[in-house]
Coordinates of C-alpha atoms in Angstrom, one line a residue:
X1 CA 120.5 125.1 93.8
X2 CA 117.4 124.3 95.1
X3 CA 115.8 123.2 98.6
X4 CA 114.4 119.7 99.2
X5 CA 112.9 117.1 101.2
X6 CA 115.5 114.5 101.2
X7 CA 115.4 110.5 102.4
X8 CA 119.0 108.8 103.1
X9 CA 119.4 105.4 104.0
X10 CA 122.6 103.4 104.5
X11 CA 122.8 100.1 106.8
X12 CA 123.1 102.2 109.9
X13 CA 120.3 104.9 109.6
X14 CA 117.1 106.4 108.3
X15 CA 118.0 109.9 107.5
X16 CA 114.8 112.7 106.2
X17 CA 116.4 116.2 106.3
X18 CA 115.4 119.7 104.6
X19 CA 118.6 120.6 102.3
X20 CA 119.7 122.3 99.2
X21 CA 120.5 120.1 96.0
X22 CA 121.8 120.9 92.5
X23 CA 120.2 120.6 89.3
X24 CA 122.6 118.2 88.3
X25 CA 121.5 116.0 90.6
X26 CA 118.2 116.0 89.3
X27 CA 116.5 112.5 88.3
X28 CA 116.1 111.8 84.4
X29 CA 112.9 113.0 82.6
X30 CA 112.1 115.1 79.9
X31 CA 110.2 118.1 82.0
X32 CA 111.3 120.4 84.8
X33 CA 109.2 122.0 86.9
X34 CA 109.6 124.9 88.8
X35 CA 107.3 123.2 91.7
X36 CA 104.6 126.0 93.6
X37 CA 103.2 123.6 95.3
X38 CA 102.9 120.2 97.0
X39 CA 101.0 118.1 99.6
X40 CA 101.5 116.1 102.6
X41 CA 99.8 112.6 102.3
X42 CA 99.5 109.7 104.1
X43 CA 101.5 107.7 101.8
X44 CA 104.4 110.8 102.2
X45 CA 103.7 110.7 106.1
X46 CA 104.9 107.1 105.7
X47 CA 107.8 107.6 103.7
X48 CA 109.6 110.3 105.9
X49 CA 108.7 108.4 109.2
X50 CA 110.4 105.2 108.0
X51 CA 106.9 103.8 109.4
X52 CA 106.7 101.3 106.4
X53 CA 109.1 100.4 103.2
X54 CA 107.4 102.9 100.7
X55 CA 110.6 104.2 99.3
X56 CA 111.9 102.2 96.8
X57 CA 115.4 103.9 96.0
X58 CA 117.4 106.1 97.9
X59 CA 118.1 108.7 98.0
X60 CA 114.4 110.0 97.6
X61 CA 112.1 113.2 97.6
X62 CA 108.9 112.2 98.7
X63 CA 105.8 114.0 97.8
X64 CA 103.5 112.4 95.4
X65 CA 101.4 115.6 94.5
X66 CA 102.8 118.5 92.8
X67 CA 101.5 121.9 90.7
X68 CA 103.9 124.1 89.1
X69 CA 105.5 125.5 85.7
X70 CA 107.4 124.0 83.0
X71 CA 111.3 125.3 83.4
X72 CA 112.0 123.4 80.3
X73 CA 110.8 120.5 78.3
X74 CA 111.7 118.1 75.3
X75 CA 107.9 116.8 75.6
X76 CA 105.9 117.3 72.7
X77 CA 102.9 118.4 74.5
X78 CA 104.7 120.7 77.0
X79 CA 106.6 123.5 76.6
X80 CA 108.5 126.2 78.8
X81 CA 105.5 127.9 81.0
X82 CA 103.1 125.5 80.6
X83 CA 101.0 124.9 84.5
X84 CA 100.6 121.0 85.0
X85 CA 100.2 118.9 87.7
X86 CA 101.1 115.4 88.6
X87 CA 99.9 112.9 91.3
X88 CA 100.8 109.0 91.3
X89 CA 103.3 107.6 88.9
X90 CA 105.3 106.7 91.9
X91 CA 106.8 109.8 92.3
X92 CA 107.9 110.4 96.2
X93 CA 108.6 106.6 96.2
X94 CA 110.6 104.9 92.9
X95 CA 111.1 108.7 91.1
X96 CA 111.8 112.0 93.4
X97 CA 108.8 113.7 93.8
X98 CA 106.9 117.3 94.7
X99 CA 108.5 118.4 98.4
X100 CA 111.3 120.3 96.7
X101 CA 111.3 123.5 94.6
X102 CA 112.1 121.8 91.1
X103 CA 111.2 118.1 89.8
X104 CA 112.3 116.8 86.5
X105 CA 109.7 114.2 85.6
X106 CA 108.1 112.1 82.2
X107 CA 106.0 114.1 80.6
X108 CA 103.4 111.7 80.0
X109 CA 103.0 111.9 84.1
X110 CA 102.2 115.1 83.8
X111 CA 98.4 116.9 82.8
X112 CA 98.2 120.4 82.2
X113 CA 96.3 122.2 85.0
X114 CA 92.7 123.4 84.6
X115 CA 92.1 126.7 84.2
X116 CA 90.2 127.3 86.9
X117 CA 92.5 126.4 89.4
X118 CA 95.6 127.8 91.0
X119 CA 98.5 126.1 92.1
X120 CA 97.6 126.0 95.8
X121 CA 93.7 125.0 94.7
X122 CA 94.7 122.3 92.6
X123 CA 97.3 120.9 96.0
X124 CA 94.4 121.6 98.4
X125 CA 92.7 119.3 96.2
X126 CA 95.5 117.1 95.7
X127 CA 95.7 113.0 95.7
X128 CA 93.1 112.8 97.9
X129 CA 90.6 115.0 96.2
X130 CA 91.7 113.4 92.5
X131 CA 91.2 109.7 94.4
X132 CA 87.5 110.6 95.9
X133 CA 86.5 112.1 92.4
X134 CA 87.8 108.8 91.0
X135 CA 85.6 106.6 93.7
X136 CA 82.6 108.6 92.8
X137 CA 83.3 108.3 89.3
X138 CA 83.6 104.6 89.2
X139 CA 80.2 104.8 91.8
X140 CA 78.3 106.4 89.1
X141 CA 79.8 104.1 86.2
X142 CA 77.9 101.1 88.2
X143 CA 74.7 103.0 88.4
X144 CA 74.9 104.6 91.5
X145 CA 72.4 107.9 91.9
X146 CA 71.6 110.1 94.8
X147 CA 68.0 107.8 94.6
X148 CA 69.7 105.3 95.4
X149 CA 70.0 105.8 99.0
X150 CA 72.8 106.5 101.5
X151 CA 76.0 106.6 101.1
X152 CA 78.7 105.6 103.7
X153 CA 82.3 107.3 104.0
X154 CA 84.6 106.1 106.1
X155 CA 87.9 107.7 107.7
X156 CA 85.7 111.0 107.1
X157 CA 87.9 113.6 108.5
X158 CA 90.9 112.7 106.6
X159 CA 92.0 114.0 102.8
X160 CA 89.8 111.8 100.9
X161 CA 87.2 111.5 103.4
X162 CA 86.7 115.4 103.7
X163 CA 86.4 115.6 99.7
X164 CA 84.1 112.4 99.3
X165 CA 81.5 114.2 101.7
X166 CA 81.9 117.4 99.6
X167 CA 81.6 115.7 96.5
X168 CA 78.7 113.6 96.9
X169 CA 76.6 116.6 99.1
X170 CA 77.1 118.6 96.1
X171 CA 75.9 116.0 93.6
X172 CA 72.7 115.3 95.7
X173 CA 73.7 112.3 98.0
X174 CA 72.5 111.6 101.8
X175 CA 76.3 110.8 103.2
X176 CA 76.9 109.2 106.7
X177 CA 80.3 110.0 107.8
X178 CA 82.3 107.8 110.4
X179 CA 84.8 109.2 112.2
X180 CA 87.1 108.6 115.5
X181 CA 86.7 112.3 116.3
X182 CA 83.0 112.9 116.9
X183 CA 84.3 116.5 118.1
X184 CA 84.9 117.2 114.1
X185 CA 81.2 116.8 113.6
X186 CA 80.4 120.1 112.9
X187 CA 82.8 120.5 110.4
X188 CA 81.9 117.3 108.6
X189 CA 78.3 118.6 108.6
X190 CA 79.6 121.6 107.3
X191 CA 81.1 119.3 104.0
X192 CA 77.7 118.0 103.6
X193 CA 77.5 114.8 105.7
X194 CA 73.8 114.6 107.0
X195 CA 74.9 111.8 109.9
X196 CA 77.9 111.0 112.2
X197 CA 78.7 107.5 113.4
X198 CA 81.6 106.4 115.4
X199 CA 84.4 104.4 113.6
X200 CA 84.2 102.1 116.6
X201 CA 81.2 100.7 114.9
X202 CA 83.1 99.6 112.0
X203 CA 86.7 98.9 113.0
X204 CA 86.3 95.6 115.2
X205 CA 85.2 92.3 114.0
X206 CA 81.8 91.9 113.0
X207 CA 79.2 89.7 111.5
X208 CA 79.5 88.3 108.1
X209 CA 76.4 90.1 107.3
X210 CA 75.1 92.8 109.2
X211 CA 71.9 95.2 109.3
X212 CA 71.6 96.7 105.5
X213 CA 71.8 100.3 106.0
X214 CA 73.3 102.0 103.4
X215 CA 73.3 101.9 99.4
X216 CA 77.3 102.6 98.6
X217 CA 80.2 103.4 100.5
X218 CA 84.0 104.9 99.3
X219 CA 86.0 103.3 101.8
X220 CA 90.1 104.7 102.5
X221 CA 90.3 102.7 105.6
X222 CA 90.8 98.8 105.1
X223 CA 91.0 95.7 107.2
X224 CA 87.9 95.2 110.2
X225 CA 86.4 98.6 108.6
X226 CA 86.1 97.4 104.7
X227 CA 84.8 93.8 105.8
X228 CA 81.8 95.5 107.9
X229 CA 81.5 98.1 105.5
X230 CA 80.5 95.2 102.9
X231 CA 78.6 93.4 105.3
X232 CA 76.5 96.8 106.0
X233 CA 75.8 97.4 102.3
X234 CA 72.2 97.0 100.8
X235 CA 71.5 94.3 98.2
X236 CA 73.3 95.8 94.8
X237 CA 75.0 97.6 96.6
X238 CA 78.3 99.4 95.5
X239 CA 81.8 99.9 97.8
X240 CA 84.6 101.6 96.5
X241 CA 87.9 100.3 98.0
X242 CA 90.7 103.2 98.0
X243 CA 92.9 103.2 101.1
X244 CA 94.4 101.2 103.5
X245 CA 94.6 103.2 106.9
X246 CA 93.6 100.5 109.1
X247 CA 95.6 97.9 107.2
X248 CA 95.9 96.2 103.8
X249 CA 94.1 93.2 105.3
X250 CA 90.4 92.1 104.6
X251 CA 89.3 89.7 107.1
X252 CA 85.9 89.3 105.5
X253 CA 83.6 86.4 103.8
X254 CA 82.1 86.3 100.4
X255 CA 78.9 87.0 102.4
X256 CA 77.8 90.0 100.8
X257 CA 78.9 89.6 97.7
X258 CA 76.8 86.2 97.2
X259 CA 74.1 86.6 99.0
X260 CA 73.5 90.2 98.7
X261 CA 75.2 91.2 95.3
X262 CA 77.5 93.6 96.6
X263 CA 80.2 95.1 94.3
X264 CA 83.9 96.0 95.8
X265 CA 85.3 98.3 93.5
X266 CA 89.1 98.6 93.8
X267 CA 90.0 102.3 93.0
X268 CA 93.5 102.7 91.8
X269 CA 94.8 106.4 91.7
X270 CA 98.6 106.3 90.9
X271 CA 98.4 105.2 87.0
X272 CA 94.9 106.3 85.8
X273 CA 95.0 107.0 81.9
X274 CA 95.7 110.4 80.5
X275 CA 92.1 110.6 79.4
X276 CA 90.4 109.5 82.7
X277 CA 92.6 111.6 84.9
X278 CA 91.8 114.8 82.7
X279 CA 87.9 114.1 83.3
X280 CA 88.5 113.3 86.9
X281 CA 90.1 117.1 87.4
X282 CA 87.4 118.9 85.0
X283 CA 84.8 117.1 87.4
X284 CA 86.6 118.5 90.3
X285 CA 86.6 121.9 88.5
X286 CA 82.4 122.1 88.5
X287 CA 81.5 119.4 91.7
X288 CA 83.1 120.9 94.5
X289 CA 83.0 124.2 96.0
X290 CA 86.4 125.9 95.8
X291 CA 85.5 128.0 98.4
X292 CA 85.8 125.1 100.8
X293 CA 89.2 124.4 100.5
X294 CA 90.2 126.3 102.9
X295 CA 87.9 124.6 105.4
X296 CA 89.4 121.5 104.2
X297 CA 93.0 122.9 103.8
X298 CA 96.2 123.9 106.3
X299 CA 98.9 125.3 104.8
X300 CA 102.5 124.8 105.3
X301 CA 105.9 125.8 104.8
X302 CA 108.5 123.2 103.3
X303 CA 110.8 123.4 106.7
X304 CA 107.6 122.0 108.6
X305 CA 107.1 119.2 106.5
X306 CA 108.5 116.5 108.9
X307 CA 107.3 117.1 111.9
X308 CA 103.7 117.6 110.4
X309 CA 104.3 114.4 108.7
X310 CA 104.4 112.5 112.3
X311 CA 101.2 114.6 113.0
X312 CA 99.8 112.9 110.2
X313 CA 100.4 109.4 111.0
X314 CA 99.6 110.1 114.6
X315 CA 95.4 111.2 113.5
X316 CA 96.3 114.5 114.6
X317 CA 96.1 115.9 111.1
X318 CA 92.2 117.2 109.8
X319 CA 91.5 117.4 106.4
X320 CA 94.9 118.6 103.9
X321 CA 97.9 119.6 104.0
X322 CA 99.6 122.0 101.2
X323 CA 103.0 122.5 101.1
X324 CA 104.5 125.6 100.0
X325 CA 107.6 124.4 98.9
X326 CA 109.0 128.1 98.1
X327 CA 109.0 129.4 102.5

């Protein structure tokens, strides 16, 4: 037996409870894990609220991140004590996922987890630090340097927002953060961002083009804030497109992209290639500071997973959440 997240649904309810399951009930895959750790994600906020149809197939464990140990394997590349890690694949919405003690998975899902990194590190970086490494990555792939000015992040104090600062302040980059919560400055600057702006600059309906004022952006946020994002961005300018916590729409105009050669850069982190997913987490070995995950990082047990999930949803939540999935 093991303990578990678990999402019910039948035609009268939505049903997320903390419970024990059997092995036997176990999805098909050809790894178990003995799970250490997982994380608490927007996307897994939405799942156990009900909030929005992420779950595909009930019942479900949601988590999309996990670290832990191979229990057993018929993968050629993994064998019984083997660390990996997974995050994407759909786990936590077509597959069950990382907020229970074991998950039997596909192998080719899975990566093996650096050596520099724990179980809990490689959580309090999780998703969201994998999917800023990935904007950054794709960034530099289109020619963006720190000489090339400012960079914007937007929805700064959340997961990928807190890593995108990190990551660019320790690569070199001048970083403008926006945020709702202009009491959090501090610990943005902290991260590495050398301004603040209000959100409220960025999340109403604005100009086709507006003011150029900064060179790139990584963008988690969507809707109004993406479309003035783009119209803010500097001839040749670069955005990276990675969330959608405003909304999946993009009320915008071809604007900046005709008149001002701006590049949207969609950033999809749920089925990367083995290969670019194994760079992305060697990158996040050596460009951020491990010791400031625990600025970035609150720590849970499994039994406070739902309620923090509403926390979550609500703005309420800074930075990470890990999940011990073993208290």
């Amino acid at each position: 037996m093991f303990k578990a997240i678990l999402i019910e649904k039948d035609a009268d309810a939505y049903q997320v409870r903390l419970t024990e399951l059997d092995d036997a009930q176990l999805p098909e895959g050809d790894v178990t894990v003995r799970v250490a750790f997982s994380t608490l994600n927007y996307k897994d906020g939405l799942a156990i609220s009900g909030s929005s149809p992420v779950v595909r197939r009930f019942p479900m464990v949601p988590g999309i991140d996990l670290a832990g140990t191979v229990e057993t394997s018929s993968h050629p590349d993994y064998k019984t004590g083997d660390r990996v890690l997974l995050n994407g694949w759909g786990v936590g919405e077509g597959h069950w996922g990382g907020l229970a003690q074991k998950a039997r998975l596909r192998g080719d899902w899975l990566i093996p987890l650096p050596k520099a990194l724990s179980e809990r590190q490689a959580m309090a970086i999780g998703t969201a630090g994998y999917t800023a490494m990935l904007c950054l990555m794709a960034l530099e792939r289109h020619g963006l340097t720190p000489e090339c000015g400012e960079v914007l992040v937007t929805g700064a104090n959340g997961g990928v927002g807190s890593f995108a600062i990190a990551l660019l302040a320790r690569q070199g980059y001048s970083v403008i953060a926006a945020t709702g919560r202009p009491a959090e400055a501090d610990y943005l600057k902290r991260l590495g961002a050398t301004t603040i702006i209000d959100r409220a600059e960025l999340s109403s309906p604005g100009r086709a083009l507006a003011k150029e004022r900064w060179a790139a952006a990584i963008d988690s946020v969507g809707s109004h804030t993406l479309a003035n994002v783009c119209a803010g961005t500097r001839a040749d300018g670069l955005v990276a497109a990675c969330g959608l916590a405003q909304g999946m729409d993009f009320p915008a105009t071809v604007a900046p992209f005709i008149l001002r050669g701006v590049s949207l850069l969609g950033i999809n982190s749920v089925t990367r290639p083995y290969k670019e997913r194994v760079e992305a987490w060697e990158r996040l070995c050596t460009g951020l500071d491990l010791a400031q995950l625990d600025e970035i990082t609150r720590e849970i047990g499994l039994s406070e997973t739902i309620p923090v999930a509403h926390e979550l949803l609500d703005g309420k939540v800074r930075g990470r959440v890990v999940v011990d999935v073993n208290r």
